[in-house]
Tab-separated table of C-alpha atoms and ligand atoms in Angstrom:
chain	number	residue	atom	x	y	z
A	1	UNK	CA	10.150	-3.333	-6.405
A	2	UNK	CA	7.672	-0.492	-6.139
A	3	UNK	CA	4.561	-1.384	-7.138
A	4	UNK	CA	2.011	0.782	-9.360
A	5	UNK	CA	-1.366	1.989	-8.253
A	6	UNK	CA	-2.819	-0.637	-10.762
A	7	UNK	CA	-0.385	-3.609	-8.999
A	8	UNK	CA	-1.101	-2.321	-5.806
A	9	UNK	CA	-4.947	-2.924	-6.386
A	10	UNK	CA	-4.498	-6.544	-8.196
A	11	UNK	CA	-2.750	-7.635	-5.163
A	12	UNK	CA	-5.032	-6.292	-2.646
A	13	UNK	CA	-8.076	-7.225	-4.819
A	14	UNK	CA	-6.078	-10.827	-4.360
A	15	UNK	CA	-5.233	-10.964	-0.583
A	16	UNK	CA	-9.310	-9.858	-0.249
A	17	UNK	CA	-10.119	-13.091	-1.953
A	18	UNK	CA	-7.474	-14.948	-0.201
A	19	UNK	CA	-9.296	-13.488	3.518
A	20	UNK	CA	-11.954	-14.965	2.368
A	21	UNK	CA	-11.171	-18.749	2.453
A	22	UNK	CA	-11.242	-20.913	5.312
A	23	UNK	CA	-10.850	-24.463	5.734
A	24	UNK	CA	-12.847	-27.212	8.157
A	25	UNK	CA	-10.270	-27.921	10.046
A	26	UNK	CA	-6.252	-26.845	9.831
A	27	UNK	CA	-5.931	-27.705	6.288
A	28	UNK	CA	-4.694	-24.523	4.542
A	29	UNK	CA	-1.097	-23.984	4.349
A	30	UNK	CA	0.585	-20.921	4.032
A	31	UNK	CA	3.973	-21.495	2.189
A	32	UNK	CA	6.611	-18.478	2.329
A	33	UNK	CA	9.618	-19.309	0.851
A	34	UNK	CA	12.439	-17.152	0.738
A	35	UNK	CA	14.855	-17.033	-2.026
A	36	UNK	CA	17.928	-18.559	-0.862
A	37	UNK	CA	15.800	-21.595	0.511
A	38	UNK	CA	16.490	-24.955	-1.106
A	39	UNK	CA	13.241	-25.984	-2.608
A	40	UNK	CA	13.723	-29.679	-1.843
A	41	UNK	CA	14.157	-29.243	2.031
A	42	UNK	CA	10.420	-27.398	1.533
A	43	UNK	CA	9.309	-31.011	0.400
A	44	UNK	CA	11.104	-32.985	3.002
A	45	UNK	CA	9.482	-30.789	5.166
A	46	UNK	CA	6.040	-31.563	3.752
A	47	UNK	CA	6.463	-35.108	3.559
A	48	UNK	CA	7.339	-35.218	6.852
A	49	UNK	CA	4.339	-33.708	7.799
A	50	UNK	CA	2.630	-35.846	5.829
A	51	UNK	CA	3.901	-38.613	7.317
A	52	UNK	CA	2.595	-36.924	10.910
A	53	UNK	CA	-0.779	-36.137	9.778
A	54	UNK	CA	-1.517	-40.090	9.807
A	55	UNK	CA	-2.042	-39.263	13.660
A	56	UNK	CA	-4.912	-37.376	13.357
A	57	UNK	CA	-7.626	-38.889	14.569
A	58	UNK	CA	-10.481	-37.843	12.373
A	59	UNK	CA	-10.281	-39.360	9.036
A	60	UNK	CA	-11.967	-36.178	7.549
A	61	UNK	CA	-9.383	-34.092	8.882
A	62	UNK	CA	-6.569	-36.026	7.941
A	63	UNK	CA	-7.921	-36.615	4.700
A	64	UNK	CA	-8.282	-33.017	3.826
A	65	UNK	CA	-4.528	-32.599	5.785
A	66	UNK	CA	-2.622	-34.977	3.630
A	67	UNK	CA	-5.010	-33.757	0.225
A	68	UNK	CA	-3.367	-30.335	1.178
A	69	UNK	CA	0.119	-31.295	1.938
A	70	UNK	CA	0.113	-33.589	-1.022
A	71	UNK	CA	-1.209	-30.407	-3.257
A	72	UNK	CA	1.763	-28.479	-2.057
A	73	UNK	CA	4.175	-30.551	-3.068
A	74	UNK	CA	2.999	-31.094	-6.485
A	75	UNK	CA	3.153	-27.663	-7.261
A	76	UNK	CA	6.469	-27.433	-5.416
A	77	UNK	CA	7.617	-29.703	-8.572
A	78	UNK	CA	6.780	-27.093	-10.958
A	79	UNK	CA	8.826	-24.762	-8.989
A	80	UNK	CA	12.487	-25.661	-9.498
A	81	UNK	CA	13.858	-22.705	-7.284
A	82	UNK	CA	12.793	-19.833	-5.796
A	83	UNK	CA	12.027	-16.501	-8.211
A	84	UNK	CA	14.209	-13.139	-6.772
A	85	UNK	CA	11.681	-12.385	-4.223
A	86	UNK	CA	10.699	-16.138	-3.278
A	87	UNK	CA	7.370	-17.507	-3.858
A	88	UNK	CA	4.488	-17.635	-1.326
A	89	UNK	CA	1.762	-20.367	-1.709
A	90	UNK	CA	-1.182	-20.749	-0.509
A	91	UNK	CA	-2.661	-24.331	-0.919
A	92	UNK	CA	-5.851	-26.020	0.729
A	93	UNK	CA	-9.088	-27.685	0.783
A	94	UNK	CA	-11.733	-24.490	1.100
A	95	UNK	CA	-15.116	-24.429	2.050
A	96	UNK	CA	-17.093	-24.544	-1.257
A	97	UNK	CA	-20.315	-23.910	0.670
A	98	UNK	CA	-23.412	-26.865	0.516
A	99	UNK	CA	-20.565	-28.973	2.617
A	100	UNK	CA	-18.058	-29.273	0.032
A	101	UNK	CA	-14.734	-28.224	-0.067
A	102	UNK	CA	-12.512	-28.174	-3.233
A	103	UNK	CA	-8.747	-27.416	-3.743
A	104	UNK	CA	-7.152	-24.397	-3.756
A	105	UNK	CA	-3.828	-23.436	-4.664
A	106	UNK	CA	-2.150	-20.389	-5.681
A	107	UNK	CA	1.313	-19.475	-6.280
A	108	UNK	CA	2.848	-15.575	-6.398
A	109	UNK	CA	5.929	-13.762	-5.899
A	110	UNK	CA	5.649	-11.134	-3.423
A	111	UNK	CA	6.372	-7.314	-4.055
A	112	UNK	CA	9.592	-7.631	-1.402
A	113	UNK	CA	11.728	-10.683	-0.813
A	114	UNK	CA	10.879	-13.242	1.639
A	115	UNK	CA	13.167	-12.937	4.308
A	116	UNK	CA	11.858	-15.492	6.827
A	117	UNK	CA	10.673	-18.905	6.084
A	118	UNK	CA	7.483	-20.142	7.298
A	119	UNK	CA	5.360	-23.127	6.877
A	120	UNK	CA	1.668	-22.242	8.655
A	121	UNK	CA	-1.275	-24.547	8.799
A	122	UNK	CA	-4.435	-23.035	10.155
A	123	UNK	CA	-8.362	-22.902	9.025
A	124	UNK	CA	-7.181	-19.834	7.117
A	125	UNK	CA	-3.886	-18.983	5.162
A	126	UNK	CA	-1.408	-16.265	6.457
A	127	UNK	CA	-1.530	-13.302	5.506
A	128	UNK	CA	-0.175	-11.029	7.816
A	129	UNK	CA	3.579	-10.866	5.744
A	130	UNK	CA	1.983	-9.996	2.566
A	131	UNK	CA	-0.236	-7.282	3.872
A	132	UNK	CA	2.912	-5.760	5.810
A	133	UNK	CA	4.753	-5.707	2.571
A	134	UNK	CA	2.002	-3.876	0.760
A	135	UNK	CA	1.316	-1.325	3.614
A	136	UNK	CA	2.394	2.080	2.927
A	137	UNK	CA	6.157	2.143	3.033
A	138	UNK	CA	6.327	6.302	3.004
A	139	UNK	CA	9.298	7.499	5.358
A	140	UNK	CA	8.946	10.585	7.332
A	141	UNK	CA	12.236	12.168	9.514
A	142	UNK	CA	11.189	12.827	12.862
A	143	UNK	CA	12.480	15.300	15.616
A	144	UNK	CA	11.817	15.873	19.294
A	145	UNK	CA	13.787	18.901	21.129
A	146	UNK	CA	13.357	20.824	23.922
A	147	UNK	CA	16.871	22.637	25.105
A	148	UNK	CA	18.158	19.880	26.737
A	149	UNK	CA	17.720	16.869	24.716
A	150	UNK	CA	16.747	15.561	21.302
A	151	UNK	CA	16.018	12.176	19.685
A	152	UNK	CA	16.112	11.960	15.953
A	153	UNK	CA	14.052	9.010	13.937
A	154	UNK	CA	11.826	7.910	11.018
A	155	UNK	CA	8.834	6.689	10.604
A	156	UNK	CA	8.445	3.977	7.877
A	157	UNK	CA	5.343	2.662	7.410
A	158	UNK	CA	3.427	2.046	10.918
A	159	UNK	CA	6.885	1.602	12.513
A	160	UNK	CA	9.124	4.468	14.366
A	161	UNK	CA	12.822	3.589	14.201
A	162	UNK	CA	14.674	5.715	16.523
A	163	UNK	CA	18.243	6.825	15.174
A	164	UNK	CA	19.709	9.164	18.147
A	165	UNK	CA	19.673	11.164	21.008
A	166	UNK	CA	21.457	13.724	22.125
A	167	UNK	CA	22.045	15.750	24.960
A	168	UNK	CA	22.647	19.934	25.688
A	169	UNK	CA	25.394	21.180	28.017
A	170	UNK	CA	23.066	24.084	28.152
A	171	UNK	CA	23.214	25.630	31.587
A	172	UNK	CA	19.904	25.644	33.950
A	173	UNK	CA	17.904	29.227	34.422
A	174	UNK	CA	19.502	29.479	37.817
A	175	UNK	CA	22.968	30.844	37.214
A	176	UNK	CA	25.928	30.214	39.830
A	177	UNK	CA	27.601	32.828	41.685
A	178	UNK	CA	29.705	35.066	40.555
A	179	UNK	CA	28.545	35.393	37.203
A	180	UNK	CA	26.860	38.778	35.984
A	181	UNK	CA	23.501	37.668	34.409
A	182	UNK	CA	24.022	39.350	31.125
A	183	UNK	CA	27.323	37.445	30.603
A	184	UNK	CA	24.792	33.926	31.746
A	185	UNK	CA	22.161	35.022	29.498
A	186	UNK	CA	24.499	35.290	26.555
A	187	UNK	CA	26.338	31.586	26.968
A	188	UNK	CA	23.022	30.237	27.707
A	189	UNK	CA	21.823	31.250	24.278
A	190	UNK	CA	25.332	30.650	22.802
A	191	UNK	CA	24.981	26.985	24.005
A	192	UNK	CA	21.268	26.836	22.469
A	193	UNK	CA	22.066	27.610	18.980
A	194	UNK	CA	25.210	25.019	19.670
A	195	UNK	CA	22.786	22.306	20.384
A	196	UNK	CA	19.998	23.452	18.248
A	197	UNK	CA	23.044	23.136	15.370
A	198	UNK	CA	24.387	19.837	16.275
A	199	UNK	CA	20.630	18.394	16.264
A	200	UNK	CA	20.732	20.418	12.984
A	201	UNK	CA	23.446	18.563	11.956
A	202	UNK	CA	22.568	15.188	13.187
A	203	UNK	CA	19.525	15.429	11.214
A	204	UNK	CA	20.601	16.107	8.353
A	205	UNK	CA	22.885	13.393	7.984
A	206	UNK	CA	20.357	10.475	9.117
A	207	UNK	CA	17.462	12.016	6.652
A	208	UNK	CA	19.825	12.954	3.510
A	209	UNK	CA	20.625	9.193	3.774
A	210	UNK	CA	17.122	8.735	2.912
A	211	UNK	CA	16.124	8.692	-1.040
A	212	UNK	CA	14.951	11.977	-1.318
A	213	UNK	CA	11.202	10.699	-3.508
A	214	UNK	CA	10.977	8.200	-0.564
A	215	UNK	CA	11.077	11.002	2.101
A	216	UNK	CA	7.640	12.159	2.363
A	217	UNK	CA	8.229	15.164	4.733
A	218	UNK	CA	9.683	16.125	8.695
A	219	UNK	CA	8.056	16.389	11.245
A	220	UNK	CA	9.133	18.256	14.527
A	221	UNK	CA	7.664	17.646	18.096
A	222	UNK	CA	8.613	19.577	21.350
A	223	UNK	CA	7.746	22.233	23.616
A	224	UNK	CA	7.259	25.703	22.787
A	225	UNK	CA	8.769	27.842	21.745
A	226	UNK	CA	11.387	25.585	21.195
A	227	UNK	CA	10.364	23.230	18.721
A	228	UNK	CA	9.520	26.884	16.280
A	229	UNK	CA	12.824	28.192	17.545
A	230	UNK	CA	14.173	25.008	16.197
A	231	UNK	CA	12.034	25.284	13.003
A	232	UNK	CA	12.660	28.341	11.847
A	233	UNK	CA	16.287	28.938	12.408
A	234	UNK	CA	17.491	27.099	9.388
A	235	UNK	CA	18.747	24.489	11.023
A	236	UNK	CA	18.380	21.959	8.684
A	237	UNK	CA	19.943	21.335	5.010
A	238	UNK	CA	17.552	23.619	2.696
A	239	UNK	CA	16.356	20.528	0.729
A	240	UNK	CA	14.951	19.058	4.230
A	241	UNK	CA	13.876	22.879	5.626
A	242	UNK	CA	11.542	22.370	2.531
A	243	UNK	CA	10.266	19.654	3.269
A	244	UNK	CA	8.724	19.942	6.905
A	245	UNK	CA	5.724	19.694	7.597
A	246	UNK	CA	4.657	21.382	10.869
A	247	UNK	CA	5.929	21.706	14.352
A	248	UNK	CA	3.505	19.970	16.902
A	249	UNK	CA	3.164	19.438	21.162
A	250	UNK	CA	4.727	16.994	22.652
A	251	UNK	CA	5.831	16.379	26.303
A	252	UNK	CA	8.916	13.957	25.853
A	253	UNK	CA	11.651	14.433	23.892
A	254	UNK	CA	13.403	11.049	24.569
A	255	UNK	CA	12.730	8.525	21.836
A	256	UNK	CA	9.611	7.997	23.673
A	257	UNK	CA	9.119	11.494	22.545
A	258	UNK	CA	9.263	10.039	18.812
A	259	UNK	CA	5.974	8.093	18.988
A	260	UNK	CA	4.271	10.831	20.805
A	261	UNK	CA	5.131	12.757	17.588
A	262	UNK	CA	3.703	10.138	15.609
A	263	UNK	CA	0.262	9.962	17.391
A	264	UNK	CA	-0.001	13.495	17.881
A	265	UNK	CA	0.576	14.341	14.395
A	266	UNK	CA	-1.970	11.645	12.303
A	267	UNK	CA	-4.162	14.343	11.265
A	268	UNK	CA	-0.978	15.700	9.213
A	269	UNK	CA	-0.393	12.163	7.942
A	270	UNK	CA	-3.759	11.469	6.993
A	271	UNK	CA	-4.176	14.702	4.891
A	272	UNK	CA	-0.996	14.103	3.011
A	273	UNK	CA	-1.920	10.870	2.022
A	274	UNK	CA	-5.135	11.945	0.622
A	275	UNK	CA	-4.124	15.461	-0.707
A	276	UNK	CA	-2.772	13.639	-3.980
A	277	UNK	CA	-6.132	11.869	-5.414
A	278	UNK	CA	-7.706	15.413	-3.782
A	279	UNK	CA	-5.770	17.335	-6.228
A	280	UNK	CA	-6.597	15.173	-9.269
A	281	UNK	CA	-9.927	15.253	-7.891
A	282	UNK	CA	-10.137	18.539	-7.920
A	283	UNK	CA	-8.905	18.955	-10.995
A	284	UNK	CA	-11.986	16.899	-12.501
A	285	UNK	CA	-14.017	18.696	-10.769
A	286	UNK	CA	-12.929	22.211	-12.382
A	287	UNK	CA	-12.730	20.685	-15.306
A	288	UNK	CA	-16.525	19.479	-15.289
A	289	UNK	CA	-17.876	22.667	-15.386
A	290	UNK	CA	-15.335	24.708	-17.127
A	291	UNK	CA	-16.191	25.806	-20.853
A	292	UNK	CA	-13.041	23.648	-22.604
A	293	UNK	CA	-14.711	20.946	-20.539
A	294	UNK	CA	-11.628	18.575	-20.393
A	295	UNK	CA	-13.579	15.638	-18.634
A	296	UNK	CA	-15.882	12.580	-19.433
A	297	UNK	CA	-17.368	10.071	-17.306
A	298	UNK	CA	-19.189	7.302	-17.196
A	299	UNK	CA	-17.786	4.003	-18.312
A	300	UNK	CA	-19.073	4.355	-22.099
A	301	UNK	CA	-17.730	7.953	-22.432
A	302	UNK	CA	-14.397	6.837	-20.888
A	303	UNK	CA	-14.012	3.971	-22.721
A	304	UNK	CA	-14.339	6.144	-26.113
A	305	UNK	CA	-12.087	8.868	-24.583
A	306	UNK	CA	-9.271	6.118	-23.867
A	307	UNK	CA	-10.023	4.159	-26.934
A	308	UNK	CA	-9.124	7.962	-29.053
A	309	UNK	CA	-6.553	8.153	-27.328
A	310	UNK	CA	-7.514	11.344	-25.762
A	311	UNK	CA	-7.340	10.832	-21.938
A	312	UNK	CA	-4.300	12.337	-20.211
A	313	UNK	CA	-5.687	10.657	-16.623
A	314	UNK	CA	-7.775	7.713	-15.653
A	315	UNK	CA	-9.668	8.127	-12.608
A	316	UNK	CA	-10.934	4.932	-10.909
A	317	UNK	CA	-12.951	4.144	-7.748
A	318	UNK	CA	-11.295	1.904	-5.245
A	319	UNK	CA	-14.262	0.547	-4.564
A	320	UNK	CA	-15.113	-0.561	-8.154
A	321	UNK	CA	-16.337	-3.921	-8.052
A	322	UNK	CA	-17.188	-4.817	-12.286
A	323	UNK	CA	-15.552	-6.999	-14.846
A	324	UNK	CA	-15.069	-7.478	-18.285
A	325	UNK	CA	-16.292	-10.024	-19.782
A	326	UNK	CA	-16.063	-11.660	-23.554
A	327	UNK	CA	-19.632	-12.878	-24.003
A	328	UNK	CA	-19.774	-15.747	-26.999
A	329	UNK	CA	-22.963	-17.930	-27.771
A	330	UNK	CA	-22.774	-21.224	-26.603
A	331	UNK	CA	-24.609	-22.819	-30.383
A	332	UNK	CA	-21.784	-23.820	-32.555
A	333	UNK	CA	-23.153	-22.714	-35.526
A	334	UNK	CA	-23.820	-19.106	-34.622
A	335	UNK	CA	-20.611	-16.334	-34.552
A	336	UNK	CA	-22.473	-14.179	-32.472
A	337	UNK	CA	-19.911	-12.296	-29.752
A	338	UNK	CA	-19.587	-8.781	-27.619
A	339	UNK	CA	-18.139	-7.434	-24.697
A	340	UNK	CA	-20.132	-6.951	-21.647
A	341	UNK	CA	-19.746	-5.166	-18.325
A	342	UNK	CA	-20.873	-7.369	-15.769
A	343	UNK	CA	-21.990	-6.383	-11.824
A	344	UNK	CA	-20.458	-9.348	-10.495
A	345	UNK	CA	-18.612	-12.608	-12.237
A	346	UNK	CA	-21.658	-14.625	-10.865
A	347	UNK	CA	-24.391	-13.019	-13.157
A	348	UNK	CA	-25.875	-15.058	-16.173
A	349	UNK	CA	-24.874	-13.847	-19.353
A	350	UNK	CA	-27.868	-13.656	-20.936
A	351	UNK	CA	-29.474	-15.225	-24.242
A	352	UNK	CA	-28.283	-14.491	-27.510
A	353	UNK	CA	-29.192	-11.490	-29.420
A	354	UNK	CA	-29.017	-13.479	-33.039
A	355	UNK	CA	-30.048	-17.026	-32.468
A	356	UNK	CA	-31.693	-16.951	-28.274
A	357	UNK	CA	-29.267	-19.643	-27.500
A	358	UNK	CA	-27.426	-19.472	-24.298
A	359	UNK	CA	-24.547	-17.089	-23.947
A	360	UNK	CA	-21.411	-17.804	-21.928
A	361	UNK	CA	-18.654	-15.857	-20.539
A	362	UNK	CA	-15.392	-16.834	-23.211
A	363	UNK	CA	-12.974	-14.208	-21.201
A	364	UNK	CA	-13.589	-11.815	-18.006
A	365	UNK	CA	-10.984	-10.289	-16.127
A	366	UNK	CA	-11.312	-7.255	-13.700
A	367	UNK	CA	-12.710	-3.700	-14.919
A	368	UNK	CA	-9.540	-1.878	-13.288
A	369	UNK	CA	-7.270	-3.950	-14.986
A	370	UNK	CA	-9.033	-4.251	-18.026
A	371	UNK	CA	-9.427	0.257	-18.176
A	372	UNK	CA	-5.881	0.203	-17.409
A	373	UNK	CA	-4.613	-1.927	-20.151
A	374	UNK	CA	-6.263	0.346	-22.476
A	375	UNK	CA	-4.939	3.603	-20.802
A	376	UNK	CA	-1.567	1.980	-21.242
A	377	UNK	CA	-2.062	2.102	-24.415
A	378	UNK	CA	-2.247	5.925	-25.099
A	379	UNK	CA	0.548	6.497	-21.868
A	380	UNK	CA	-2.529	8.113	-20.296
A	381	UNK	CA	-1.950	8.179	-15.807
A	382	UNK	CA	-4.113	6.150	-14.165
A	383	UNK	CA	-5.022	7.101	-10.208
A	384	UNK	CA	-6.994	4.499	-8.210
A	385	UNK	CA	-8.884	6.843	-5.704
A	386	UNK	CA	-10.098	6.314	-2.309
A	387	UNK	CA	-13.431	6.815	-1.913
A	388	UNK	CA	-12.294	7.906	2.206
A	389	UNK	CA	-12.565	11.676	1.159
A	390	UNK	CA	-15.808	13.740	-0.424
A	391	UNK	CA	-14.317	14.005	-3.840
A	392	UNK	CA	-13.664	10.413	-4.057
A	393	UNK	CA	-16.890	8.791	-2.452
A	394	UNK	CA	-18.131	10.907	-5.182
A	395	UNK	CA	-16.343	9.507	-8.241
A	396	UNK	CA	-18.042	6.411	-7.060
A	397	UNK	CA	-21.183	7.572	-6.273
A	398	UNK	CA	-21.955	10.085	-8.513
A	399	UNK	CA	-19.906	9.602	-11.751
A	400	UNK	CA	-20.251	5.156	-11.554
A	401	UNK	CA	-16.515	4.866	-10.159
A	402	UNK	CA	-15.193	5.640	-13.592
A	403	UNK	CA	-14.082	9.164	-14.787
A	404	UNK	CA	-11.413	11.130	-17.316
A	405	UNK	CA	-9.345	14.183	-17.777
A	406	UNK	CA	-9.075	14.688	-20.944
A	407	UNK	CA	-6.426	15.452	-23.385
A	408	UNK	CA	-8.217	17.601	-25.826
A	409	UNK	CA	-12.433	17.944	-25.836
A	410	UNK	CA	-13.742	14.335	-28.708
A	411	UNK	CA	-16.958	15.165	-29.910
A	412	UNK	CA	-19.949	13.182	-29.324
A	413	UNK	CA	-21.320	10.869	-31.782
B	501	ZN	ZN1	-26.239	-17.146	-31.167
């Protein structure tokens, strides 16, 4: 299940929140449940635990333990199996701050399925398996070759996998005796192109295996000039020769040679992975201060852009930290309502505008989520942007986090 830019935020807006909680002692559990697992040997394993937790010594701690455990299994009742993916649950008594604690219990299915079970009690809950799953999963093919060997791998994620090496029967500089040197010289370079074809070959097979929209680009490590002799010969299917990305130094070409490649080449990485919100950027940028003037920004101008219908792409801030809210007057007798964009879900409402009786917050949800919905609306793109390059620090900075390319130009009212 790929996940879209507006998922991918939810869930990392989510784990944020979840990094956040710790318990007093070991009382949050960390639940991951993977499909195929029997829900009721979950809660045999809970209630033996429970059963265990009547050693600890500290009634606090135990009380808070068994609270937990007894939490869990609760809202294992409500699950009667495992979704596609599994379930994860996190379930505890958090620090509420002023020496309280209250319960906390959340239950999600992750983006990938579960594949190992685990059961983890700790001050804080586990993230580590989600985060891996919502890591960057872009695959890159990766070569090493100098004229006597060459390993072949990807890189998916953080993690190299190494597919193959392979090995030259390309003769030495020093020729034996006997033979003329031109007649050397020419089945030296004959057995070059041989293995320069086979690693060709090789290649090819292990990255056309690879969806082609997953393959992100090839890179191709080595000494010079063989890694360009390599390169440019055409050694590769034409679909992959199109898609590499540069030829860089490296001094192994074992499949230790294959991280080398990695690390030398994160500069490459890095600017691929931000060259997409750059263009966009860009775009908005040209747009700005070109005469059809095909942008808006500022949450009020968006907001009437995407409301029209007009707005081909959303741009968003990563770092966008606002909500929603529904704002209704607490007095009974008064219909006053509006929606409000709030700084932070913590602010006070305000008084009301009609009758100065308290106002209160009827519905709030997340401004990302909530700008989204309404893009959806009019099929309008929306592009979370990173604010770790100069065009996106300044969508945050200078436009409020929220911008548009436009459609067609609304007029102002
Ligand atoms: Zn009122």
């Amino acid at each position: 299940m790929e996940f879209t830019a507006q998922e991918k935020y939810e869930f990392k807006r989510l784990l944020d929140g979840l990094r956040g909680k710790t318990g007093r002692g070991t009382e949050l559990i960390s639940l991951y449940i993977p499909p195929d697992k029997q829900i009721s040997d979950v809660t045999s394993q809970l209630r033996e635990e429970y059963g265990q937790a009547a050693n600890i010594k500290s009634r606090v701690t135990r009380l808070s333990v068994q609270g937990s455990l007894e939490s869990a299994m609760s809202r294992l009742k409500l699950i009667p199996r495992p979704p596609p993916n599994g379930v994860v649950l996190f379930i505890g008594a958090v620090d509420a701050g002023a020496n309280k604690t209250e319960m906390y219990s959340v239950a999600l299915e992750p983006p990938d399925p579960i594949v190992t079970y685990r059961y983890h009690c700790d001050s804080q809950f586990l993230l580590a398996p989600l985060e891996e799953m919502l890591a960057d999963k872009k695959t890159f093919g990766l070569i090493v070759i100098d004229r006597r060997e060459a390993a072949i791998g990807v890189l998916r994620g953080k993690y190299v996998e190494p597919l193959k090496t392979l090995t030259s029967t390309v003769p030495g500089k020093q020729r034996k005796g006997g033979q003329s040197s031109h007649r050397f010289q020419q089945l030296r370079l004959i057995a070059i192109h041989d293995f320069y074809k086979r690693v060709g070959e090789s290649a090819t097979e292990a990255f056309l295996a690879i969806d082609p929209k997953d393959l992100e680009g090839i890179l191709i490590g080595g000494p010079s000039p063989t890694k360009e002799e390599f390169m440019d010969g055409g050694f590769l299917h034409h679909e992959l020769q199109r898609k590499v990305l540069g030829a860089v130094d490296v001094s192994y070409t074992d499949e230790s040679g294959l991280y080398e490649l990695v690390d030398a080449s994160q500069d490459k990485l890095l600017d691929l992975e931000v060259t997409q919100d750059k263009v966009v950027m860009r775009r908005f940028m040209k747009e700005l201060v070109s005469d059809k003037g095909l942008a808006a920004y500022g949450e009020a101008e968006v907001r009437r852009n995407l409301e029209l219908g007009a707005v081909e792409v959303l741009l968003l801030s990563e770092d966008l930290r606002k909500t929603r809210a529904k704002i209704e007057c607490t007095n009974r007798s008064c219909d006053f309502s509006q929606e409000q964009t709030r700084t932070s879900a913590s602010e006070p409402p305000g008084s009301c505008l009609k009758c100065g009786s308290a106002l209160a917050v009827a519905e709030e949800e997340d401004i990302v989520s909530n700008l989204s919905k309404l893009a959806d609306k009019s099929s309008a793109a929306v592009k979370i942007i990173s604010t770790e390059f100069e065009e996106g620090a300044q969508l945050f900075k200078a436009f409020g986090g929220i911008a548009a390319i436009l459609r067609y130009k609304t007029s102002h009212i």
